[in-house]
XYZ file of C-alpha atoms in Angstrom:
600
model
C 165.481 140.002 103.056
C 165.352 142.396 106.144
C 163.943 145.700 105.700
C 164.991 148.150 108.288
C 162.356 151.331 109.106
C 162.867 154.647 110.838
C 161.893 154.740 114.512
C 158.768 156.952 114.704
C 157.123 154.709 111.751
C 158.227 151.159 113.680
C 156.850 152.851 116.977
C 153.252 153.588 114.491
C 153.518 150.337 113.168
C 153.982 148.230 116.511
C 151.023 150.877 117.942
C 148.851 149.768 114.830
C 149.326 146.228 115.333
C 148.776 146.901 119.001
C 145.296 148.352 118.359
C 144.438 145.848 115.834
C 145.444 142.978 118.017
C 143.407 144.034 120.713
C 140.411 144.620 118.848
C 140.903 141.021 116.845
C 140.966 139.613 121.027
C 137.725 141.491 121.649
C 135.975 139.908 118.916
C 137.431 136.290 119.150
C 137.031 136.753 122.962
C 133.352 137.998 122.537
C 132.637 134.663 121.287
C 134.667 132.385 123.348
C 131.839 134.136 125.950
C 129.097 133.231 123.863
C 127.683 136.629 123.991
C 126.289 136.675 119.924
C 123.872 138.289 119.939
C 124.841 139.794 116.874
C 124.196 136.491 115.040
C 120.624 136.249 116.477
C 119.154 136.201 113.157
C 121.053 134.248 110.893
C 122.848 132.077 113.454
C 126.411 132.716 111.723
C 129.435 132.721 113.291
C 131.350 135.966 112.397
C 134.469 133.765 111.963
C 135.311 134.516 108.454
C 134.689 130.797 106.978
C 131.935 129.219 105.719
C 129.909 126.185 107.608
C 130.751 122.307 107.078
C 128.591 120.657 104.502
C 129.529 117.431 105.771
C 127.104 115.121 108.296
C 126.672 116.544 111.336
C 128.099 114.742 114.568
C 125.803 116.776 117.038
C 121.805 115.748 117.181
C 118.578 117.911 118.573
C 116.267 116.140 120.994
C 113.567 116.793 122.763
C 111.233 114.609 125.397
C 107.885 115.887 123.759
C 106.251 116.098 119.833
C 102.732 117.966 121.602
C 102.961 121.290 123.632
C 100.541 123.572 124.399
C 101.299 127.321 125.324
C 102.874 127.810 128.951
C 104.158 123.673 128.718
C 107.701 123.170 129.339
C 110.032 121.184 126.773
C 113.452 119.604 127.672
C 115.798 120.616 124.331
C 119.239 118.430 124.402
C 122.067 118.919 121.894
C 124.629 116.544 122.174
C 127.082 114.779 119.773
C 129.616 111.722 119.430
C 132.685 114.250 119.411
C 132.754 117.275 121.606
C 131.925 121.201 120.653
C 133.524 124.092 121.962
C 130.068 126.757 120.949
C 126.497 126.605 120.154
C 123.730 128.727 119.746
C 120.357 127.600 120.097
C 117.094 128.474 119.118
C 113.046 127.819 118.489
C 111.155 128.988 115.315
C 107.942 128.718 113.611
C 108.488 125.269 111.259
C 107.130 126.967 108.554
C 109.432 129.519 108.528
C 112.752 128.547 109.721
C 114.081 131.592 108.786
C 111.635 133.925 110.906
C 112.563 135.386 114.595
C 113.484 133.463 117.591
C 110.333 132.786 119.546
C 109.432 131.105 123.372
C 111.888 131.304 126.131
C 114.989 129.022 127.308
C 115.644 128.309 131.095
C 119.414 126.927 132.019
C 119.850 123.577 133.590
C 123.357 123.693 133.682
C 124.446 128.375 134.261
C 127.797 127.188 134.134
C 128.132 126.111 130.317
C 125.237 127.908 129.261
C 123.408 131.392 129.088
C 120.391 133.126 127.807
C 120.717 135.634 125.455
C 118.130 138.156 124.333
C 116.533 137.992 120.684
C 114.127 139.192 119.017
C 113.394 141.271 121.674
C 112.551 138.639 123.898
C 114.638 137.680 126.719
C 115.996 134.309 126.568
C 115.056 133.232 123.804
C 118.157 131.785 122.578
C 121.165 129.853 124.751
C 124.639 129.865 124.052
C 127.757 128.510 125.484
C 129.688 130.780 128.059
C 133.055 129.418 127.676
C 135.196 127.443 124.803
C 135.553 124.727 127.309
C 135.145 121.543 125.348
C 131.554 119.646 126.258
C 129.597 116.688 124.656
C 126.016 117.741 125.903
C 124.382 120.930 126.816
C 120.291 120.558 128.200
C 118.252 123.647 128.841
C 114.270 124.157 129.015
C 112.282 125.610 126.258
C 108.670 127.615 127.454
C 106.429 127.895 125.015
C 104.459 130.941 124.785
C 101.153 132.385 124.428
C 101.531 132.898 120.856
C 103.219 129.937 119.708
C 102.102 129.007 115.783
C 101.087 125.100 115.362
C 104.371 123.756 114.735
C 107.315 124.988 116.172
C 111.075 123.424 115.365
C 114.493 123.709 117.255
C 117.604 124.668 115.540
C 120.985 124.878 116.855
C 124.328 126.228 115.211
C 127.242 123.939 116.438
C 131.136 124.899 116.250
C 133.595 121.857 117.185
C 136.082 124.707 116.990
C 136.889 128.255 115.903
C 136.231 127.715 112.277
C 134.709 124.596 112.218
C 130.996 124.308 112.445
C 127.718 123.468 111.291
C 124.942 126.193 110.678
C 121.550 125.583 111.640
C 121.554 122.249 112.339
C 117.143 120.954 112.227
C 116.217 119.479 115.357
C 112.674 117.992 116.532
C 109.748 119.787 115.488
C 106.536 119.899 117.899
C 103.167 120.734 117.340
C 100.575 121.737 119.378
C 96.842 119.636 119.895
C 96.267 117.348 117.020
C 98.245 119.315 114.562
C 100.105 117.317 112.072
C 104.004 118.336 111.959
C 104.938 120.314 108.798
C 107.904 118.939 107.178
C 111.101 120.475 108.436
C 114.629 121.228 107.118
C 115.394 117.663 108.679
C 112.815 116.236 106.953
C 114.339 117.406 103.081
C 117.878 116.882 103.986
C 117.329 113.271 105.363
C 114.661 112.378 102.138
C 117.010 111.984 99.247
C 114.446 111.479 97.056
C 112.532 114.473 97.823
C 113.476 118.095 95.983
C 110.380 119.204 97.900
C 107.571 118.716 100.871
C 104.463 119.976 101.475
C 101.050 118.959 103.583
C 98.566 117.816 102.102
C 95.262 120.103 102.806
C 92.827 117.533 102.318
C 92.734 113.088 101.792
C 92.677 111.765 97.933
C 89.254 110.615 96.730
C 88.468 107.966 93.986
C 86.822 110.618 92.285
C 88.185 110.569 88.622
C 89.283 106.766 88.538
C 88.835 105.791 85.304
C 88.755 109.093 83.816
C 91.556 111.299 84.435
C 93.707 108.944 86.728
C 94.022 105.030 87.071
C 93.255 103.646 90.705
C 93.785 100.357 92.401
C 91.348 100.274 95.293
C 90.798 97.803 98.446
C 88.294 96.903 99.058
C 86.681 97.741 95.879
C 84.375 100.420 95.383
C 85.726 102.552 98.444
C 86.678 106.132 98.668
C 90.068 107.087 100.662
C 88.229 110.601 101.202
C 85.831 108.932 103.813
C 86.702 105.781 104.355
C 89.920 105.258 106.947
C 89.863 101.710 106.102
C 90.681 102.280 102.368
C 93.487 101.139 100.396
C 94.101 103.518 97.515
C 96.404 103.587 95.135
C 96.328 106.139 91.852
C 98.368 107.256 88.616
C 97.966 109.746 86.246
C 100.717 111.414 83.089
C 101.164 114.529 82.028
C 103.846 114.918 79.541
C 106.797 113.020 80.237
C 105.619 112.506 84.136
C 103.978 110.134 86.379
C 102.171 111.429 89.574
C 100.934 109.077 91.994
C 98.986 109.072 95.037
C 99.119 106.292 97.888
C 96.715 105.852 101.080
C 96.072 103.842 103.716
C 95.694 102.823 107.146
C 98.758 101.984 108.848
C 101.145 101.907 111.882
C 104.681 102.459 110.251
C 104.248 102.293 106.080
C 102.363 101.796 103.019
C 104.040 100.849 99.962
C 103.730 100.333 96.688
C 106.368 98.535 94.314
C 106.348 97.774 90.579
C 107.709 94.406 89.396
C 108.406 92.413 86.435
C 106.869 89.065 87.827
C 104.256 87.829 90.050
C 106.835 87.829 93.380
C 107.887 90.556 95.636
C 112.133 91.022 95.198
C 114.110 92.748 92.579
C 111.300 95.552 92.534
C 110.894 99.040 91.916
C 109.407 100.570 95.357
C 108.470 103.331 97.024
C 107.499 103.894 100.703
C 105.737 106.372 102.672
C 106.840 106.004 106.490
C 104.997 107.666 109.407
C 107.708 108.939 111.960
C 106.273 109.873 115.074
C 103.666 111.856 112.586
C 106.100 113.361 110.116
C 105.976 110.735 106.376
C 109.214 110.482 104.902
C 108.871 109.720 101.545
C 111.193 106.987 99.845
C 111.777 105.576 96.264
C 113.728 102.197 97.361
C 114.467 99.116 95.556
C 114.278 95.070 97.119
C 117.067 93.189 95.781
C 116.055 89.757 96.446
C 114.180 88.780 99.826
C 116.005 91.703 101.734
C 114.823 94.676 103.267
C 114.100 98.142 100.467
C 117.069 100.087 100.037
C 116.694 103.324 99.709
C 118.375 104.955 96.910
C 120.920 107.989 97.270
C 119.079 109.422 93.977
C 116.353 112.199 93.742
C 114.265 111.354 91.472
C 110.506 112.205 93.795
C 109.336 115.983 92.964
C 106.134 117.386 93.728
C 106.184 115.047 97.572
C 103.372 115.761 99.792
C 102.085 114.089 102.947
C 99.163 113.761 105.452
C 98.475 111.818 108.825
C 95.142 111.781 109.834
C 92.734 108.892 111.691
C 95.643 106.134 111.404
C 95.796 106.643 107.890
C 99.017 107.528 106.102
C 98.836 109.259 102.543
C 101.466 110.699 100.325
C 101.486 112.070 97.430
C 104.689 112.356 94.570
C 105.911 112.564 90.939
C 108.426 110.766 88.902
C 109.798 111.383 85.135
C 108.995 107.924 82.715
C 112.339 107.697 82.767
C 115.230 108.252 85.031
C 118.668 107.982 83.986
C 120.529 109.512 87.120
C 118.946 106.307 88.615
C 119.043 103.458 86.451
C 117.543 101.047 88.942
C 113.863 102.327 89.099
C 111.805 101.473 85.882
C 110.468 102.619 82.522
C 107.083 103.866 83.193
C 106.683 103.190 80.012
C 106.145 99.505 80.122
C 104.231 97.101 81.638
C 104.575 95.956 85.412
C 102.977 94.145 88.359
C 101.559 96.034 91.067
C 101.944 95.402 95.088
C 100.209 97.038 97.512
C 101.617 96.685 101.076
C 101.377 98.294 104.403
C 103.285 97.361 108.263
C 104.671 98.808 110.775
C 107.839 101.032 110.905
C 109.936 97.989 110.419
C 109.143 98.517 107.033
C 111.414 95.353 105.341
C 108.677 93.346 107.132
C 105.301 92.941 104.619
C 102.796 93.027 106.992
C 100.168 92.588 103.974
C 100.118 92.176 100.531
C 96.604 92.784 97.842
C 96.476 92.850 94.322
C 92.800 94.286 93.433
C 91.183 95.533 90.583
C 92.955 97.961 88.254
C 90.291 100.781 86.984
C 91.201 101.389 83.156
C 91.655 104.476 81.963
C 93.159 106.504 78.694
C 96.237 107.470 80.915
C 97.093 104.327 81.908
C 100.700 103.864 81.792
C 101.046 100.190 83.864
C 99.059 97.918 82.676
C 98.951 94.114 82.486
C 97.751 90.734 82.590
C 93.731 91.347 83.612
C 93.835 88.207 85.519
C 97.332 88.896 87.584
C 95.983 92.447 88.235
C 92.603 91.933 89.794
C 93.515 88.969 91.707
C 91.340 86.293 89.878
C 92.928 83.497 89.000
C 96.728 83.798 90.324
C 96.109 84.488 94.391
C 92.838 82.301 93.964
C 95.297 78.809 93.298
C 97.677 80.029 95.626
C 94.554 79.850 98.067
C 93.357 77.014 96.535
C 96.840 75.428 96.907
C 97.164 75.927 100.728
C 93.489 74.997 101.429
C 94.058 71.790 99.572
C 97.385 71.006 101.510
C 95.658 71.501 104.875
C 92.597 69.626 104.170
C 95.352 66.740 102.803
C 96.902 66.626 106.387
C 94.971 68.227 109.079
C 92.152 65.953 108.580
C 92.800 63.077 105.527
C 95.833 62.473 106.149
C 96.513 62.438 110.102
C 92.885 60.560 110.686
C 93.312 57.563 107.995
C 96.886 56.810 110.274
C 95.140 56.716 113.508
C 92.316 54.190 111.417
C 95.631 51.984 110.739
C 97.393 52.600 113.571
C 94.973 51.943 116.465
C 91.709 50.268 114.997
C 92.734 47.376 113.822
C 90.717 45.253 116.628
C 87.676 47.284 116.226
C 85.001 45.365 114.464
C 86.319 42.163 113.361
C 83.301 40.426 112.079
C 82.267 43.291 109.848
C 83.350 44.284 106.485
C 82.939 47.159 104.163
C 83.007 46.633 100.508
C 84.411 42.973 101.251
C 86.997 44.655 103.590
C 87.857 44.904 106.916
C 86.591 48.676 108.360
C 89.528 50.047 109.202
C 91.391 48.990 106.189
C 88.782 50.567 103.707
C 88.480 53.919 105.715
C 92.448 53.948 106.318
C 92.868 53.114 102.371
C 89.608 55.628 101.780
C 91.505 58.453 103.825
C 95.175 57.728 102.557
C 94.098 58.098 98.916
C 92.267 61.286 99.381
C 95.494 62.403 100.768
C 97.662 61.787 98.244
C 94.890 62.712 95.504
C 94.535 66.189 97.397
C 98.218 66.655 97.783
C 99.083 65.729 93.916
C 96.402 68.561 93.015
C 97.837 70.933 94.904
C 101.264 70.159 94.344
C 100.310 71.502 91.050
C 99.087 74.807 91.340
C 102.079 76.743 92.519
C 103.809 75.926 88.736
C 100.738 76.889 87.204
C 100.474 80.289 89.267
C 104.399 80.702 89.260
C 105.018 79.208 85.492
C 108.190 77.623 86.382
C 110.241 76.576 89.896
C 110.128 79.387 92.474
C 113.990 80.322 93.759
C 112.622 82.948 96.294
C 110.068 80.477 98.707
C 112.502 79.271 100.315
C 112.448 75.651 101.836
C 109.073 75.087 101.287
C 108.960 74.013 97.821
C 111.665 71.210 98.779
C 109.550 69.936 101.163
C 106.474 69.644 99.524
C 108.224 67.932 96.374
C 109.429 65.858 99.132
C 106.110 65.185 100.146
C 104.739 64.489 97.299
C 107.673 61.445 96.145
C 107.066 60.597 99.533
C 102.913 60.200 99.325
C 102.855 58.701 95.643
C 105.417 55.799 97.203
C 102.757 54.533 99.254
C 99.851 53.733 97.061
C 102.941 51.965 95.030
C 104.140 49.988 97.907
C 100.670 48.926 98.611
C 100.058 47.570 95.796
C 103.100 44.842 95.455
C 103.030 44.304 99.573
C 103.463 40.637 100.443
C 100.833 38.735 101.825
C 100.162 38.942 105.347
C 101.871 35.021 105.836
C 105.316 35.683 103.460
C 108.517 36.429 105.550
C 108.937 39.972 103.812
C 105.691 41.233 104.927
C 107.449 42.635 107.919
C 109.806 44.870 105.825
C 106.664 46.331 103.967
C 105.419 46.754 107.478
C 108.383 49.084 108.070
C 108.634 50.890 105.087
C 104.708 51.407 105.255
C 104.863 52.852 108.702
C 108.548 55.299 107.931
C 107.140 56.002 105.143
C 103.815 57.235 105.644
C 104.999 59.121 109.051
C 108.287 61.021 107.581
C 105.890 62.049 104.887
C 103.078 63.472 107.600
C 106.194 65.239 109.772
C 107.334 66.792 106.863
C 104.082 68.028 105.687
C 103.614 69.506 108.864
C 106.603 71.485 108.907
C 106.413 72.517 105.216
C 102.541 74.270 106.558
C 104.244 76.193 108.632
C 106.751 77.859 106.256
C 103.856 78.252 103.381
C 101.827 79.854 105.660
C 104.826 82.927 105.670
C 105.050 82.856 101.635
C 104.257 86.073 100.422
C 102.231 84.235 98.051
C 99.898 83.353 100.629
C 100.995 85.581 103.483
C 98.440 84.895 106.138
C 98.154 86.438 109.588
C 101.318 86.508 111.892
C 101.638 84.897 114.124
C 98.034 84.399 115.109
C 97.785 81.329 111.942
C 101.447 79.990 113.367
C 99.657 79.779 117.053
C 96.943 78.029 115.232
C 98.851 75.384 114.007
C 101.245 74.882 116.607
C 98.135 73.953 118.652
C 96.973 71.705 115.899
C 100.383 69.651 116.205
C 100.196 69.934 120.212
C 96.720 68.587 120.181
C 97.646 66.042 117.263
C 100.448 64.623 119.700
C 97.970 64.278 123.172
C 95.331 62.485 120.933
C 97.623 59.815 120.008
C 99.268 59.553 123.313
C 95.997 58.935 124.755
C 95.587 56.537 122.085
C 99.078 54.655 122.561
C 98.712 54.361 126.202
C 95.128 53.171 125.923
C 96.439 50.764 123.400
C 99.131 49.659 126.004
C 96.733 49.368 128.606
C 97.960 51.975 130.779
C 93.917 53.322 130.084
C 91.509 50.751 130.321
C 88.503 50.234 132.324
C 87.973 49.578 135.494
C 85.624 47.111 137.546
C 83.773 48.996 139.538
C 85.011 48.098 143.197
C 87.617 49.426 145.094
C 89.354 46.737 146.035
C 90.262 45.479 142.450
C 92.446 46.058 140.067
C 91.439 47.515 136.665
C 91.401 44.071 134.209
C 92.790 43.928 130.776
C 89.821 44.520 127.915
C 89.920 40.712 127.336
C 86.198 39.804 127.597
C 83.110 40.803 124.786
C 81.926 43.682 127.222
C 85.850 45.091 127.697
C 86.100 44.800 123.888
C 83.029 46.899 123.403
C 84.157 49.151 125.557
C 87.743 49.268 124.214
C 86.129 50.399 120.731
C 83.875 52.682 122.135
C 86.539 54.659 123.601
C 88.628 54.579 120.372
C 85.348 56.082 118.740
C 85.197 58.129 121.342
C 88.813 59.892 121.216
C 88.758 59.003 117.286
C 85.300 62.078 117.089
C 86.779 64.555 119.864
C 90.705 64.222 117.473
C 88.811 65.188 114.279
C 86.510 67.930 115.813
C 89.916 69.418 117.178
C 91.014 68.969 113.967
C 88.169 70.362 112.070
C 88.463 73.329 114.250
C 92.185 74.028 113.654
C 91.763 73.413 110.150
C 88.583 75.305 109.545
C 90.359 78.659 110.995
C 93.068 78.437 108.624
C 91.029 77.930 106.147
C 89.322 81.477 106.811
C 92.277 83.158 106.869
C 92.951 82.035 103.754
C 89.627 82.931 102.619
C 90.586 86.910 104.194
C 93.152 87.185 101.576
């Protein structure tokens, strides 16, 4: 349809639009300048359309997290796809929605300018053109008056209508201040509906009474101690609070779980970064790193860094149906205590102490799994068998058979020749030692572990391998028959495939979290034990070879072979000799690990 109109109201019509046109360029052109002042307090865009919810692109840096008034900070905004306007500016973090505050100098005058806000001249910087850009820098003063914390935050527009309001950046704090939690902070915690600092540390003060506490080491009091592992509960209604401390680098951690093994838990995580504790409920499927879950189900989250020590603070519902992976508070769990650095898949340390009772207990169970009596203690007992079995038994009753043989051939011990008796004195400890210990990790884990790993293949191979040679020993052939020389064999594979294999199975029980010792100062440990083990018996072989034998004295003769009485004397005094300086070495290798274990 075509509508025709009179002259004098199509010239009023085309002067309207005219008018209207021009002012609609003024206004879009007043921001392609980036002169918005008008926006200084909310940061909005008068562009007629709301902001993206979506993720961001664009990201707030800075090259500082202390400042003190007058310092200068280097701000950055800067994104994987490229932005047309922005508008940036600093405000107290504990009031994001306050006034501008400090001043902005330009790095770059050509993409950016200062505007004034708040009164105070450049304290905000926006763009000066619509040219497209993928990183603007500019300098932030602070001033004389600057509160504690202070926290950048930038509106970003990839194009007219297109942009993201108030996007958090960094926040800084001045001296020793800790960092209040920022807008970042509850947008990236999922699990958080709320953050706050905490004013003061937790004290042990009411375990037992009002709230249930696991402590380490016991007796100690997270209000004064910075070496305190603390861990409390306490109901109310239908809800759980719970309070975690502890000294740490990255994390501490707690999870629940249905057995005696870390994996398939129920965990939560407090993570220092760079002074600001996100606060996590995650779950470990398996031997993998937490996951974090995409639910909130943490109110009530509060946080304090102080001394090295992290401590947070939350509450959960019993039960949480918009997350059906964490658990029932309302039944009965095993509790692990853990702490590490920010790489916080990797348990750095792992306690079970005691459990203080208490008429609001809501986790309870086994006393003996929960104070650490009886389960860690054969799981220590376990290892310290095993390295007794082959750091010292073991590895000295093969040198007795392998090298000794000569040694003392008119004298007997218990109608035996010495080095058969001490070899077949040494061998059986072994396997005696090994067979006790092979026992303990079914007793402590009740049936076969599918989450160690290797290990428990190789010790069960150890074990078949340690019970054949008592057997074979007993229906060997008599020195004279013709099949001595296949016992011989089988003796000698045997008994060294089952001493390699030992070996190697130490060094991946020594990273079970059953018995997680100290990394990797225990693996240096034993890696020297095997390095030592190895130039002991070299000297040994070559001495045996006579590449190492005595000499005569004068310089113009050879060294003669140990064929005479005083040569043979000496021959076994030097096996004595190297046999005392192998099993102090080994006594000293073993004896460490054996205190780390005894740490745990």
């Amino acid at each position: 349809m075509r509508i025709t109109l009179p002259l004098l109201k199509m010239w009023n019509l085309q002067t309207a639009l005219a008018i209207l046109g021009t002012l609609c360029l003024t206004s879009i052109s007043g921001y392609k300048n980036g002169k918005v002042e008008k926006s200084c307090e909310s940061m909005m865009p008068e562009h007629h359309s709301q902001p993206n919810t979506t993720a961001s692109p664009y990201t707030l840096t800075v090259n500082a997290r202390k400042f003190s008034p007058g310092d200068y900070i280097r701000v950055a905004l800067s994104g994987s796809e490229h932005f047309e306007g922005f508008l940036i500016q600093a405000r107290d973090a504990t009031n994001p929605d306050g006034p501008a505050i400090g001043s902005f100098t330009l790095v770059d005058p050509e993409i950016s300018q200062r505007l004034t806000c708040n009164s105070i001249e450049g304290s905000a910087v926006s763009h000066t053109s619509n040219a497209k850009k993928n990183e603007i820098q500019v300098i932030w003063k602070a001033p004389s008056n600057a509160p504690p914390t202070v926290q950048f935050l930038a509106t970003v527009l990839a194009h007219y209508k297109i942009f993201w309001l108030k996007l958090p950046g960094p926040v800084i704090s001045q001296g020793d201040v800790t960092p209040a939690p920022s807008q970042s902070t509850t947008i990236m915690s999922t699990n958080s509906a709320s953050t706050s600092i905490l004013p003061q540390p937790f004290t042990s003060e009411g375990c037992g009474v009002s709230k249930s506490c696991l402590i380490d080491p016991v007796s100690c009091n997270p209000s004064v101690d910075t070496n305190c592992f603390f861990l409390s509960y306490s109901t109310l209604d239908q809800t759980v609070s719970f309070e975690l401390s502890g000294p740490a680098e990255g994390y501490v951690s707690f999870a629940l779980s249905k057995d005696k093994w870390m994996g398939d838990d129920d965990t939560y995580l407090c993570i220092n970064d760079e002074g600001r504790v996100s606060v996590e409920a995650a779950y470990t499927a398996g031997r993998t790193y937490p996951e974090v879950s995409s639910k909130s189900v943490l109110t009530d989250v509060g946080w304090r860094v102080s001394d090295g020590v992290i401590q947070c603070k939350f509450s959960r519902s019993i039960y949480t149906p918009q997350d059906p992976v964490r658990f029932s508070l309302n039944n009965s769990y095993y509790l692990f205590v853990a702490h590490g650095t920010a790489e916080y898949g990797m348990i750095h340390r792992h306690t079970r102490q005691p459990l203080i009772s208490s008429h609001h207990q809501i986790i309870t169970g086994p006393p003996e799994i929960l104070t650490g009596s009886r389960s860690p203690l054969l799981m220590k007992y376990h290892g310290a068998l095993m390295l007794i079995a082959w750091m010292l038994a073991g590895s000295t009753g093969k040198i007795m058979a392998a090298y000794f043989k000569p040694d003392w051939p008119e004298q007997t011990l218990f109608g035996q020749k010495i080095w058969f008796q001490v070899h077949r004195m040494l061998m059986s400890l072994t396997v005696f030692l090994t067979a006790v210990a092979f026992v303990f990790p079914f007793v402590y884990r009740g049936k076969w572990s599918t989450r160690a790993g290797v290990h428990p293949y190789l010790g069960c191979t150890v074990m078949i391998l340690a019970f054949c040679q008592p057997i074979m020993a007993a229906f060997r052939p008599a020195p004279d028959s013709s099949r001595r020389w296949i016992f011989n064999w089988l003796h000698w594979g045997v008994g060294n495939a089952a001493e390699i294999i030992a070996v190697v199975s130490m060094f991946f029980g020594i990273r079970q979290q059953s018995l997680l010792l100290p990394y990797p100062w225990t693996t240096g440990v034993l890696s020297a034990f095997v390095v030592w083990t190895i130039v002991l018996k070299l000297v040994l072989k070559l001495h045996k070879h006579n590449v190492i034998t005595k000499g005569s004295g004068k310089e113009d003769e050879l060294p003669v072979l140990s064929d005479t009485s005083e040569d043979v004397s000496w021959d076994t005094k030097f096996r004595v000799a190297v046999l005392a300086v192998f099993v102090l070495g080994n006594s000293a290798f073993c004896i460490s690990l054996l205190a780390s274990i005894g740490d745990i």
